[in-house]
Amino acid sequence: MQRRDFLRLLGTGAALGVMMPFAEVLAAGSVTMPGNTGANGRVVVIGGGMAGTTVAKYLRLWGGTGVQVTLVEPNPTYISNIFSNKVLTGERTLTQLSYKYGTLTSKYGVKLITKSVTAIDYVSQQVTLNDGSKLPYDRLVIAPGVAFDALPMSGTAAAQAKVVHAWQAGAQTTSLQAQIKAMTKADTFILTIPAKPYRCPPGPYERACVVADYLTRTAKTKGAKVVVLDANPGIQAEVENFTYAFNNIHKNITYVPNASISSIDANTGTVNTSAGAFKGKVVNAIPPHRAGKIITDNPSLANVGGRWAGVNVLSYESALSNIHVIGDAAATTQPKAGHVANAEAKVCADAIVHLLRGEAVNPSPMTNSACYTPITNKTASWLSVVYRYDPVTGTMLPTGNGVTESSGINKDNHDEMLKWFSSLMADTFA
Ligand SMILES: Cc1cc2nc3c(=O)[nH]c(=O)nc-3n(C[C@H](O)[C@H](O)[C@H](O)COP(=O)(O)OP(=O)(O)OC[C@H]3O[C@@H](n4cnc5c(N)ncnc54)[C@H](O)[C@@H]3O)c2cc1C
C-alpha cells in the first residue's frame, strides 16, 4: 500500500480490514445512514477526543439506529493536539484547531452529554456523571486520553506555573507560545521528553524542530538555543530524519539522550538530570504519562503497570467484560497517536456492532498510522506503518518493512501533511 492511499482510505475503514456491510461513506458531507442492522444496545462512550468521537460516529454509521450511542465529554469543543506545535510558532491558532460535536449529533444521531464520568459500576453496568446522575450501558467504551505525573519541582508558585508541558492543547499552549515569543537571542529553550510510552512518539522532536526554526527565523531570537533533554536512550521515531534535522537544519539544537529529570528549580530555570544540569529561560517539561484518571481509578482496568489498560486488540475489550478501552489510554503495541486512535476506534466500533448482533468479531483486523512531522514552517517528513493482528502473540504487529520514514524532508511532504490532517479530522468530526 502506498502512503498516499492512507488519505484515500481514511474514511472508508477498508484499510483496517473492517467489514462494512451496512454503511457506505459516499463522500465527505454525503452519508447514507443505515436503519436497524440487527445490532441493538446502549453504548456509552467516555471522552470525545480522537478515539471517542470516531468510535461514536462509526458505531452509528455501521451499527445503525438500533445502536443508541451516548458520548460523555466535559468540553463543548475539542482542541486538536495535532498541529498544536504550530500554535507555538504562530502558524496556527487554537481556534483553527477547535472542533465541535454538532455533526456527530445532527448527522449521525449520537447523543452528547457535556459532563464528565466520575465512576464506573461494572457490576450494574452504569456510569456516574459529575452531577451525580447515572447512565446505564450494555457496552462501555472508555477513551479518556492521558494524564500527567507531577514533576519534582521547587520554586515560587509563579515560577512553577511557567514550567508547562503544553502536551494537551489549550491554556498551556498559549502560555508556552507567549514565553517563546518573549525570548531573546541570548536565551535557551529547554524541552524535556519523558521515558516512553508517551503520546505521539515523534511529537517532542517535531516541537524541538519547529521552535528552533521559529527562533532562527525571527530577528529578535536569531541565535537562541534549544536543548532537548531526552529520558530515553535515543530518538524514539524517525531517527534518520530527526538526526539529520538536528545536525544539519537546526544547528541551534543540542540533543542530550539518557537525561532523566531528578529535579527542576523553576526560580532559576535549572533542570537537573542524570546527564547533568541545564539552565534555560523557558523550561518546557513534558512529564511521564499514564492513562486518564477514570482508568487509573479502577485497578482492574489499569492492569498494565497500574498506568495503562490492557485490551484484546480484536475488540479492544478490557479485562472487564463489556468495557472497551481505545486510544492513548490502551496498552497495545501500536503508538499512542491520533491516527492510531482513529484506527483503533474503527476496529472497536466494528467489533461492538458484531457483538451486539451476536456475531463473531473480525479475526484479523488491520490498523495503520501515517504521521507527518513539520521540520520547518515550509517542510516536513513522515512515517507510516500498517499493523496486522498476529494470532500467535495476540498483538498488532507491523507488516512489511515495519515503520517507514520519508527519504527526505521537503515542501511536498508539508503540502501532503495539510491534506492528511484535514482528512483525519474530517473522518473524526465530520
Ligand atoms: C504536540 C502534539 C502533537 C501531536 N501530533 C500528532 C500527529 O501529528 N499525529 C498523530 O497521529 N498524533 C499526534 N499527537 C497525539 C494525539 O493528539 C493523541 O494520540 C490523540 O489525541 C489520542 O486520542 P485520545 O482520544 O486517546 O485522547 P484525547 O484526544 O486526548 O481525548 C481524550 C478526551 O477524553 C476526555 N475525557 C477524559 N476523561 C474523561 C472523563 N472522565 N469523562 C468524560 N470525558 C473525559 C477529555 O476531555 C478529552 O476530550 C500529538 C500530540 C501532541 C501533544
Short mmCIF file of C-alpha atoms and ligand atoms in Angstrom, two decimals:
data_model
loop_
_atom_site.label_atom_id
_atom_site.label_comp_id
_atom_site.label_asym_id
_atom_site.label_seq_id
_atom_site.Cartn_x
_atom_site.Cartn_y
_atom_site.Cartn_z
CA MET A 1 0.00 0.00 0.00
CA GLN A 2 1.29 3.45 -0.92
CA ARG A 3 1.41 6.17 1.70
CA ARG A 4 -0.93 8.37 -0.36
CA ASP A 5 -3.54 5.60 -0.19
CA PHE A 6 -3.92 6.22 3.54
CA LEU A 7 -5.52 9.57 2.77
CA ARG A 8 -7.99 7.94 0.40
CA LEU A 9 -8.79 5.07 2.75
CA LEU A 10 -9.09 7.04 5.97
CA GLY A 11 -12.84 7.45 5.66
CA THR A 12 -13.69 4.01 4.41
CA GLY A 13 -12.41 1.64 7.04
CA ALA A 14 -11.11 -0.53 4.23
CA ALA A 15 -7.51 -0.04 5.32
CA LEU A 16 -8.44 -1.59 8.64
CA GLY A 17 -9.70 -4.89 7.37
CA VAL A 18 -13.05 -3.81 8.79
CA MET A 19 -16.23 -5.16 7.20
CA MET A 20 -18.77 -2.52 6.18
CA PRO A 21 -21.89 -4.47 5.25
CA PHE A 22 -24.48 -1.85 6.04
CA ALA A 23 -22.87 1.53 5.69
CA GLU A 24 -21.29 3.38 2.87
CA VAL A 25 -19.32 6.58 3.14
CA LEU A 26 -20.00 8.25 -0.18
CA ALA A 27 -18.02 11.42 0.28
CA ALA A 28 -17.41 13.99 2.98
CA GLY A 29 -20.76 15.56 3.75
CA SER A 30 -22.79 12.89 1.94
CA VAL A 31 -23.55 9.87 4.08
CA THR A 32 -26.07 7.07 3.81
CA MET A 33 -27.15 6.15 7.33
CA PRO A 34 -28.41 2.60 7.76
CA GLY A 35 -31.65 1.69 9.53
CA ASN A 36 -31.72 -1.17 12.02
CA THR A 37 -28.93 -3.61 11.14
CA GLY A 38 -29.81 -6.18 13.78
CA ALA A 39 -27.37 -4.62 16.23
CA ASN A 40 -29.28 -3.37 19.26
CA GLY A 41 -27.97 -1.95 22.52
CA ARG A 42 -26.89 1.09 24.53
CA VAL A 43 -23.27 2.13 24.12
CA VAL A 44 -21.80 4.85 26.32
CA VAL A 45 -18.54 6.43 25.15
CA ILE A 46 -16.37 8.29 27.68
CA GLY A 47 -14.24 11.02 26.10
CA GLY A 48 -14.79 12.98 22.88
CA GLY A 49 -11.21 13.06 21.63
CA MET A 50 -9.70 11.41 18.56
CA ALA A 51 -10.67 7.90 19.67
CA GLY A 52 -14.02 8.51 21.39
CA THR A 53 -15.51 10.73 18.70
CA THR A 54 -14.53 8.30 15.95
CA VAL A 55 -15.98 5.27 17.73
CA ALA A 56 -19.25 7.12 18.43
CA LYS A 57 -19.59 8.11 14.77
CA TYR A 58 -18.77 4.68 13.34
CA LEU A 59 -20.95 2.81 15.83
CA ARG A 60 -23.91 4.67 14.34
CA LEU A 61 -22.65 4.56 10.77
CA TRP A 62 -22.02 0.83 10.82
CA GLY A 63 -24.42 -0.26 13.56
CA GLY A 64 -27.49 1.72 12.53
CA THR A 65 -30.41 3.03 14.51
CA GLY A 66 -30.56 0.10 16.94
CA VAL A 67 -27.25 1.17 18.48
CA GLN A 68 -28.01 4.01 20.89
CA VAL A 69 -24.75 5.88 21.33
CA THR A 70 -24.19 8.43 24.09
CA LEU A 71 -20.92 10.38 24.16
CA VAL A 72 -19.92 11.92 27.50
CA GLU A 73 -17.34 14.71 27.18
CA PRO A 74 -16.94 17.68 29.56
CA ASN A 75 -15.72 20.18 26.97
CA PRO A 76 -18.07 21.60 24.30
CA THR A 77 -15.07 22.00 21.98
CA TYR A 78 -12.19 19.62 21.27
CA ILE A 79 -8.81 21.25 20.65
CA SER A 80 -6.53 19.16 18.48
CA ASN A 81 -3.09 18.35 19.84
CA ILE A 82 -2.07 17.56 16.30
CA PHE A 83 -0.63 20.74 14.78
CA SER A 84 -0.55 22.43 18.21
CA ASN A 85 3.24 22.71 17.87
CA LYS A 86 2.45 25.15 15.06
CA VAL A 87 0.50 27.29 17.53
CA LEU A 88 3.74 27.78 19.46
CA THR A 89 5.29 29.37 16.38
CA GLY A 90 2.24 31.45 15.43
CA GLU A 91 1.50 29.43 12.28
CA ARG A 92 -1.86 28.23 13.65
CA THR A 93 -4.28 29.42 16.32
CA LEU A 94 -6.07 27.24 18.86
CA THR A 95 -9.34 28.43 17.32
CA GLN A 96 -8.26 26.94 13.99
CA LEU A 97 -7.63 23.64 15.79
CA SER A 98 -11.03 23.61 17.54
CA TYR A 99 -13.73 21.08 16.65
CA LYS A 100 -17.37 20.91 17.77
CA TYR A 101 -19.64 17.89 18.14
CA GLY A 102 -22.60 19.28 16.16
CA THR A 103 -22.14 16.96 13.16
CA LEU A 104 -21.86 13.93 15.41
CA THR A 105 -25.29 14.64 16.85
CA SER A 106 -27.08 16.04 13.78
CA LYS A 107 -25.71 13.73 11.10
CA TYR A 108 -25.10 10.51 13.00
CA GLY A 109 -27.63 10.73 15.82
CA VAL A 110 -25.12 10.43 18.66
CA LYS A 111 -26.45 11.79 21.96
CA LEU A 112 -23.96 14.20 23.53
CA ILE A 113 -23.77 14.84 27.27
CA THR A 114 -21.43 17.70 28.16
CA LYS A 115 -20.30 16.31 31.51
CA SER A 116 -17.58 14.03 32.80
CA VAL A 117 -17.77 10.48 34.12
CA THR A 118 -16.63 10.20 37.74
CA ALA A 119 -17.20 6.50 38.42
CA ILE A 120 -17.91 3.21 36.70
CA ASP A 121 -20.01 0.46 38.27
CA TYR A 122 -19.16 -2.53 36.13
CA VAL A 123 -21.42 -4.88 38.08
CA SER A 124 -24.64 -2.96 37.49
CA GLN A 125 -23.24 -1.64 34.17
CA GLN A 126 -23.72 2.08 34.69
CA VAL A 127 -21.54 5.15 34.95
CA THR A 128 -21.91 8.11 37.30
CA LEU A 129 -21.65 11.63 35.88
CA ASN A 130 -20.27 14.67 37.73
CA ASP A 131 -23.82 15.86 38.50
CA GLY A 132 -24.49 12.55 40.29
CA SER A 133 -26.78 11.17 37.58
CA LYS A 134 -26.36 7.59 36.33
CA LEU A 135 -26.16 6.32 32.79
CA PRO A 136 -26.69 2.60 32.07
CA TYR A 137 -24.84 0.80 29.29
CA ASP A 138 -24.72 -2.55 27.52
CA ARG A 139 -21.23 -1.77 26.21
CA LEU A 140 -18.93 0.96 27.52
CA VAL A 141 -16.07 2.48 25.51
CA ILE A 142 -13.50 4.45 27.51
CA ALA A 143 -11.29 6.90 25.60
CA PRO A 144 -10.02 9.43 28.15
CA GLY A 145 -6.57 10.04 26.68
CA VAL A 146 -3.71 10.55 29.12
CA ALA A 147 -2.94 12.14 32.49
CA PHE A 148 0.45 13.50 33.51
CA ASP A 149 2.63 12.73 36.55
CA ALA A 150 3.69 15.62 38.79
CA LEU A 151 7.30 16.66 38.19
CA PRO A 152 9.78 17.09 41.07
CA MET A 153 9.81 20.88 41.09
CA SER A 154 10.73 23.67 43.51
CA GLY A 155 10.36 27.45 43.31
CA THR A 156 7.71 30.09 43.81
CA ALA A 157 4.18 29.31 42.67
CA ALA A 158 4.52 31.90 39.89
CA ALA A 159 7.79 30.39 38.64
CA GLN A 160 6.40 26.85 38.76
CA ALA A 161 3.30 27.93 36.82
CA LYS A 162 5.56 28.91 33.93
CA VAL A 163 7.01 25.40 33.61
CA VAL A 164 4.33 23.89 31.37
CA HIS A 165 4.14 20.77 29.22
CA ALA A 166 1.65 22.01 26.60
CA TRP A 167 1.17 18.34 25.74
CA GLN A 168 -2.60 18.75 25.89
CA ALA A 169 -3.53 21.63 23.62
CA GLY A 170 -5.16 24.51 25.50
CA ALA A 171 -4.16 27.15 28.03
CA GLN A 172 -0.65 25.72 28.46
CA THR A 173 -0.09 26.02 24.70
CA THR A 174 -0.95 29.72 24.89
CA SER A 175 1.36 30.17 27.90
CA LEU A 176 4.27 28.45 26.15
CA GLN A 177 3.72 30.43 22.97
CA ALA A 178 3.94 33.69 24.95
CA GLN A 179 7.12 32.54 26.71
CA ILE A 180 8.78 31.62 23.40
CA LYS A 181 7.75 34.96 21.92
CA ALA A 182 9.35 36.78 24.87
CA MET A 183 12.74 35.07 24.35
CA THR A 184 15.81 36.95 23.11
CA LYS A 185 18.78 35.75 21.05
CA ALA A 186 20.77 35.09 24.24
CA ASP A 187 18.16 32.70 25.63
CA THR A 188 17.79 28.91 25.75
CA PHE A 189 14.60 26.86 25.37
CA ILE A 190 14.74 23.56 27.27
CA LEU A 191 12.45 20.72 26.22
CA THR A 192 12.33 17.57 28.34
CA ILE A 193 10.99 14.26 26.96
CA PRO A 194 9.68 11.56 29.31
CA ALA A 195 10.53 7.87 29.09
CA LYS A 196 8.24 6.03 26.67
CA PRO A 197 5.38 5.34 26.32
CA TYR A 198 4.18 8.88 25.73
CA ARG A 199 1.69 10.24 23.20
CA CYS A 200 2.98 10.97 19.71
CA PRO A 201 6.49 9.46 19.63
CA PRO A 202 7.82 11.96 17.02
CA GLY A 203 5.99 14.91 18.65
CA PRO A 204 8.69 16.22 21.02
CA TYR A 205 11.40 16.09 18.33
CA GLU A 206 8.97 17.87 15.99
CA ARG A 207 8.48 20.54 18.66
CA ALA A 208 12.24 20.99 19.03
CA CYS A 209 12.50 21.49 15.25
CA VAL A 210 9.66 23.99 14.83
CA VAL A 211 10.71 26.02 17.88
CA ALA A 212 14.35 26.05 16.69
CA ASP A 213 13.11 27.10 13.25
CA TYR A 214 10.98 29.91 14.70
CA LEU A 215 13.83 31.21 16.87
CA THR A 216 16.17 31.30 13.86
CA ARG A 217 13.62 32.90 11.51
CA THR A 218 12.79 35.69 13.97
CA ALA A 219 15.27 38.58 14.14
CA LYS A 220 14.78 39.12 17.89
CA THR A 221 15.60 35.48 18.71
CA LYS A 222 18.08 34.53 15.97
CA GLY A 223 20.92 32.81 17.81
CA ALA A 224 18.75 31.47 20.65
CA LYS A 225 19.30 27.81 21.50
CA VAL A 226 17.16 24.71 22.02
CA VAL A 227 18.29 21.95 24.39
CA VAL A 228 16.43 18.63 24.21
CA LEU A 229 16.73 16.51 27.37
CA ASP A 230 15.50 13.03 26.48
CA ALA A 231 14.93 10.46 29.24
CA ASN A 232 15.15 7.78 26.55
CA PRO A 233 18.46 6.38 25.26
CA GLY A 234 17.85 7.81 21.79
CA ILE A 235 15.38 9.44 19.40
CA GLN A 236 12.13 7.45 19.52
CA ALA A 237 10.77 7.94 15.98
CA GLU A 238 12.01 8.95 12.54
CA VAL A 239 15.57 8.54 13.76
CA GLU A 240 17.20 9.30 10.41
CA ASN A 241 15.16 12.40 9.66
CA PHE A 242 15.45 13.93 13.11
CA THR A 243 19.17 13.14 13.35
CA TYR A 244 19.63 14.86 10.00
CA ALA A 245 17.46 17.82 11.06
CA PHE A 246 19.30 18.29 14.37
CA ASN A 247 22.74 18.07 12.74
CA ASN A 248 22.14 19.95 9.51
CA ILE A 249 18.99 22.07 9.52
CA HIS A 250 18.70 23.25 13.12
CA LYS A 251 22.24 23.65 14.36
CA ASN A 252 20.89 25.58 17.35
CA ILE A 253 19.53 22.27 18.78
CA THR A 254 21.57 20.27 21.29
CA TYR A 255 20.21 16.76 21.81
CA VAL A 256 21.00 15.00 25.11
CA PRO A 257 19.89 11.34 25.50
CA ASN A 258 19.58 9.46 28.82
CA ALA A 259 18.61 12.66 30.63
CA SER A 260 16.05 11.68 33.29
CA ILE A 261 14.85 14.58 35.40
CA SER A 262 15.76 14.46 39.09
CA SER A 263 14.52 17.98 39.91
CA ILE A 264 13.57 21.32 38.39
CA ASP A 265 14.33 24.65 40.07
CA ALA A 266 11.68 26.84 38.49
CA ASN A 267 13.15 30.03 40.03
CA THR A 268 16.43 29.69 38.13
CA GLY A 269 15.19 27.61 35.17
CA THR A 270 17.58 24.80 36.11
CA VAL A 271 16.76 21.23 35.11
CA ASN A 272 18.82 18.63 36.99
CA THR A 273 19.07 15.33 35.14
CA SER A 274 21.02 12.10 35.09
CA ALA A 275 23.04 13.69 32.25
CA GLY A 276 23.87 16.90 34.15
CA ALA A 277 22.29 20.25 34.99
CA PHE A 278 20.94 22.55 32.27
CA LYS A 279 19.68 26.11 32.56
CA GLY A 280 17.14 27.80 30.30
CA LYS A 281 14.98 30.88 30.04
CA VAL A 282 11.99 28.71 29.10
CA VAL A 283 11.54 25.21 30.52
CA ASN A 284 9.02 23.08 28.62
CA ALA A 285 8.89 19.90 30.69
CA ILE A 286 6.75 17.02 29.41
CA PRO A 287 6.04 14.71 32.38
CA PRO A 288 5.67 10.92 32.23
CA HIS A 289 2.20 9.86 31.08
CA ARG A 290 -0.42 7.44 32.33
CA ALA A 291 -3.98 6.67 31.19
CA GLY A 292 -6.73 9.15 32.07
CA LYS A 293 -7.91 9.14 35.69
CA ILE A 294 -11.12 7.22 35.04
CA ILE A 295 -8.88 4.27 34.05
CA THR A 296 -6.30 4.52 36.83
CA ASP A 297 -9.09 4.90 39.42
CA ASN A 298 -10.01 1.29 38.56
CA PRO A 299 -7.14 -1.16 39.22
CA SER A 300 -8.95 -3.86 37.21
CA LEU A 301 -8.78 -1.58 34.17
CA ALA A 302 -5.29 -0.16 34.78
CA ASN A 303 -3.77 -3.63 34.76
CA VAL A 304 -0.58 -2.74 32.87
CA GLY A 305 1.82 -1.33 35.44
CA GLY A 306 -1.10 0.38 37.18
CA ARG A 307 -0.88 3.01 34.43
CA TRP A 308 -2.47 1.67 31.24
CA ALA A 309 -5.41 -0.54 30.27
CA GLY A 310 -4.64 -3.93 28.79
CA VAL A 311 -7.01 -4.82 25.94
CA ASN A 312 -7.79 -7.61 23.49
CA VAL A 313 -6.95 -5.89 20.21
CA LEU A 314 -9.59 -7.87 18.30
CA SER A 315 -12.27 -5.81 20.03
CA TYR A 316 -10.41 -3.50 22.46
CA GLU A 317 -12.34 -5.17 25.28
CA SER A 318 -10.51 -4.68 28.58
CA ALA A 319 -10.09 -7.10 31.49
CA LEU A 320 -13.65 -6.13 32.48
CA SER A 321 -16.48 -7.60 30.40
CA ASN A 322 -18.35 -5.23 28.10
CA ILE A 323 -15.84 -2.43 28.75
CA HIS A 324 -13.59 -1.41 25.86
CA VAL A 325 -10.62 0.97 26.03
CA ILE A 326 -9.23 2.74 22.96
CA GLY A 327 -6.77 5.49 22.10
CA ASP A 328 -3.85 6.65 24.18
CA ALA A 329 -5.19 5.02 27.37
CA ALA A 330 -4.90 1.48 25.95
CA ALA A 331 -1.70 -0.54 26.22
CA THR A 332 -1.02 -2.03 22.78
CA THR A 333 1.98 -2.48 20.52
CA GLN A 334 0.79 0.49 18.46
CA PRO A 335 2.00 4.04 19.13
CA LYS A 336 -0.12 6.49 21.11
CA ALA A 337 -1.16 8.73 18.23
CA GLY A 338 -4.28 10.40 16.90
CA HIS A 339 -4.19 8.48 13.63
CA VAL A 340 -3.89 5.19 15.54
CA ALA A 341 -6.66 6.28 17.95
CA ASN A 342 -8.91 6.80 14.92
CA ALA A 343 -7.96 3.38 13.52
CA GLU A 344 -8.44 1.57 16.85
CA ALA A 345 -11.84 3.24 17.20
CA LYS A 346 -12.99 1.75 13.90
CA VAL A 347 -11.85 -1.76 14.84
CA CYS A 348 -13.64 -1.34 18.18
CA ALA A 349 -16.83 0.01 16.55
CA ASP A 350 -16.89 -2.86 14.08
CA ALA A 351 -16.35 -5.40 16.88
CA ILE A 352 -19.10 -3.94 19.07
CA VAL A 353 -21.57 -3.93 16.17
CA HIS A 354 -20.83 -7.62 15.56
CA LEU A 355 -21.06 -8.45 19.26
CA LEU A 356 -24.41 -6.66 19.56
CA ARG A 357 -25.64 -8.83 16.70
CA GLY A 358 -24.38 -11.95 18.44
CA GLU A 359 -21.72 -12.46 15.77
CA ALA A 360 -18.00 -13.19 15.99
CA VAL A 361 -15.61 -10.25 15.64
CA ASN A 362 -13.24 -9.84 12.70
CA PRO A 363 -10.36 -12.27 13.45
CA SER A 364 -7.69 -10.34 11.51
CA PRO A 365 -8.05 -6.57 11.91
CA MET A 366 -5.54 -4.15 10.44
CA THR A 367 -4.73 -0.62 11.52
CA ASN A 368 -2.41 1.99 10.13
CA SER A 369 -0.60 5.09 11.21
CA ALA A 370 0.66 7.86 8.97
CA CYS A 371 2.30 10.68 10.84
CA TYR A 372 3.59 13.85 9.21
CA THR A 373 6.14 15.99 11.00
CA PRO A 374 6.83 19.65 10.27
CA ILE A 375 10.58 20.23 10.39
CA THR A 376 10.41 23.91 9.42
CA ASN A 377 7.49 26.21 8.60
CA LYS A 378 7.66 25.02 4.98
CA THR A 379 8.99 21.45 5.07
CA ALA A 380 8.01 18.16 6.65
CA SER A 381 8.89 14.48 6.90
CA TRP A 382 6.61 11.50 7.57
CA LEU A 383 6.47 7.96 8.87
CA SER A 384 3.94 5.27 8.07
CA VAL A 385 3.24 1.77 9.29
CA VAL A 386 0.49 -0.81 8.79
CA TYR A 387 -0.31 -3.23 11.63
CA ARG A 388 -1.97 -6.63 11.31
CA TYR A 389 -3.30 -8.86 14.09
CA ASP A 390 -0.86 -11.66 14.92
CA PRO A 391 -2.77 -14.65 16.37
CA VAL A 392 0.40 -16.16 17.88
CA THR A 393 1.23 -13.20 20.12
CA GLY A 394 -2.29 -11.77 20.24
CA THR A 395 -0.87 -8.36 19.34
CA MET A 396 -0.85 -5.96 16.40
CA LEU A 397 2.45 -6.34 14.55
CA PRO A 398 3.88 -4.12 11.80
CA THR A 399 3.58 -5.58 8.31
CA GLY A 400 6.13 -5.49 5.50
CA ASN A 401 9.19 -3.42 6.28
CA GLY A 402 7.71 -2.12 9.52
CA VAL A 403 7.87 1.58 10.20
CA THR A 404 8.92 3.50 7.09
CA GLU A 405 10.14 7.07 7.23
CA SER A 406 10.29 9.53 4.35
CA SER A 407 13.53 9.61 2.44
CA GLY A 408 13.63 13.36 2.63
CA ILE A 409 12.40 16.50 4.34
CA ASN A 410 10.69 18.72 1.80
CA LYS A 411 7.84 21.01 0.81
CA ASP A 412 5.82 18.26 -0.91
CA ASN A 413 5.59 16.43 2.40
CA HIS A 414 4.45 19.66 4.04
CA ASP A 415 1.68 20.10 1.43
CA GLU A 416 0.59 16.48 1.86
CA MET A 417 0.63 16.92 5.63
CA LEU A 418 -2.06 19.60 5.38
CA LYS A 419 -4.28 17.22 3.37
CA TRP A 420 -3.62 14.35 5.77
CA PHE A 421 -4.63 16.50 8.75
CA SER A 422 -7.84 17.68 7.06
CA SER A 423 -8.77 14.10 6.13
CA LEU A 424 -8.10 12.75 9.61
CA MET A 425 -10.07 15.48 11.36
CA ALA A 426 -12.95 15.20 8.86
CA ASP A 427 -13.05 11.44 9.36
CA THR A 428 -13.27 12.04 13.10
CA PHE A 429 -15.51 15.09 13.47
CA ALA A 430 -17.42 15.49 10.16
C1 LIG B 1 2.02 18.32 20.45
C2 LIG B 1 1.34 17.07 19.97
C3 LIG B 1 1.38 16.75 18.62
C4 LIG B 1 0.77 15.60 18.16
N1 LIG B 1 0.84 15.31 16.83
C5 LIG B 1 0.28 14.17 16.36
C6 LIG B 1 0.37 13.85 14.98
O1 LIG B 1 0.97 14.56 14.17
N2 LIG B 1 -0.22 12.70 14.56
C7 LIG B 1 -0.89 11.87 15.41
O2 LIG B 1 -1.42 10.85 14.96
N3 LIG B 1 -0.98 12.15 16.74
C8 LIG B 1 -0.41 13.27 17.24
N4 LIG B 1 -0.50 13.57 18.58
C9 LIG B 1 -1.11 12.60 19.50
C10 LIG B 1 -2.64 12.71 19.58
O3 LIG B 1 -3.04 14.01 19.93
C11 LIG B 1 -3.18 11.73 20.61
O4 LIG B 1 -2.58 10.48 20.40
C12 LIG B 1 -4.69 11.60 20.48
O5 LIG B 1 -5.29 12.82 20.79
C13 LIG B 1 -5.22 10.48 21.36
O6 LIG B 1 -6.60 10.43 21.27
P1 LIG B 1 -7.48 10.00 22.54
O7 LIG B 1 -8.89 10.06 22.08
O8 LIG B 1 -6.96 8.77 23.14
O9 LIG B 1 -7.22 11.17 23.61
P2 LIG B 1 -7.63 12.70 23.50
O10 LIG B 1 -7.65 13.14 22.11
O11 LIG B 1 -6.75 13.41 24.47
O12 LIG B 1 -9.13 12.76 24.03
C14 LIG B 1 -9.49 12.37 25.33
C15 LIG B 1 -10.82 13.03 25.67
O13 LIG B 1 -11.37 12.39 26.82
C16 LIG B 1 -11.99 13.36 27.63
N5 LIG B 1 -12.09 12.81 28.99
C17 LIG B 1 -11.07 12.47 29.82
N6 LIG B 1 -11.56 11.97 30.98
C18 LIG B 1 -12.92 11.99 30.87
C19 LIG B 1 -13.97 11.63 31.76
N7 LIG B 1 -13.74 11.15 32.99
N8 LIG B 1 -15.25 11.79 31.33
C20 LIG B 1 -15.52 12.28 30.08
N9 LIG B 1 -14.54 12.65 29.20
C21 LIG B 1 -13.26 12.51 29.60
C22 LIG B 1 -11.09 14.58 27.50
O14 LIG B 1 -11.77 15.78 27.84
C23 LIG B 1 -10.69 14.51 26.02
O15 LIG B 1 -11.57 15.27 25.21
C24 LIG B 1 0.09 14.74 19.07
C25 LIG B 1 0.05 15.06 20.43
C26 LIG B 1 0.66 16.22 20.88
C27 LIG B 1 0.60 16.56 22.33
#
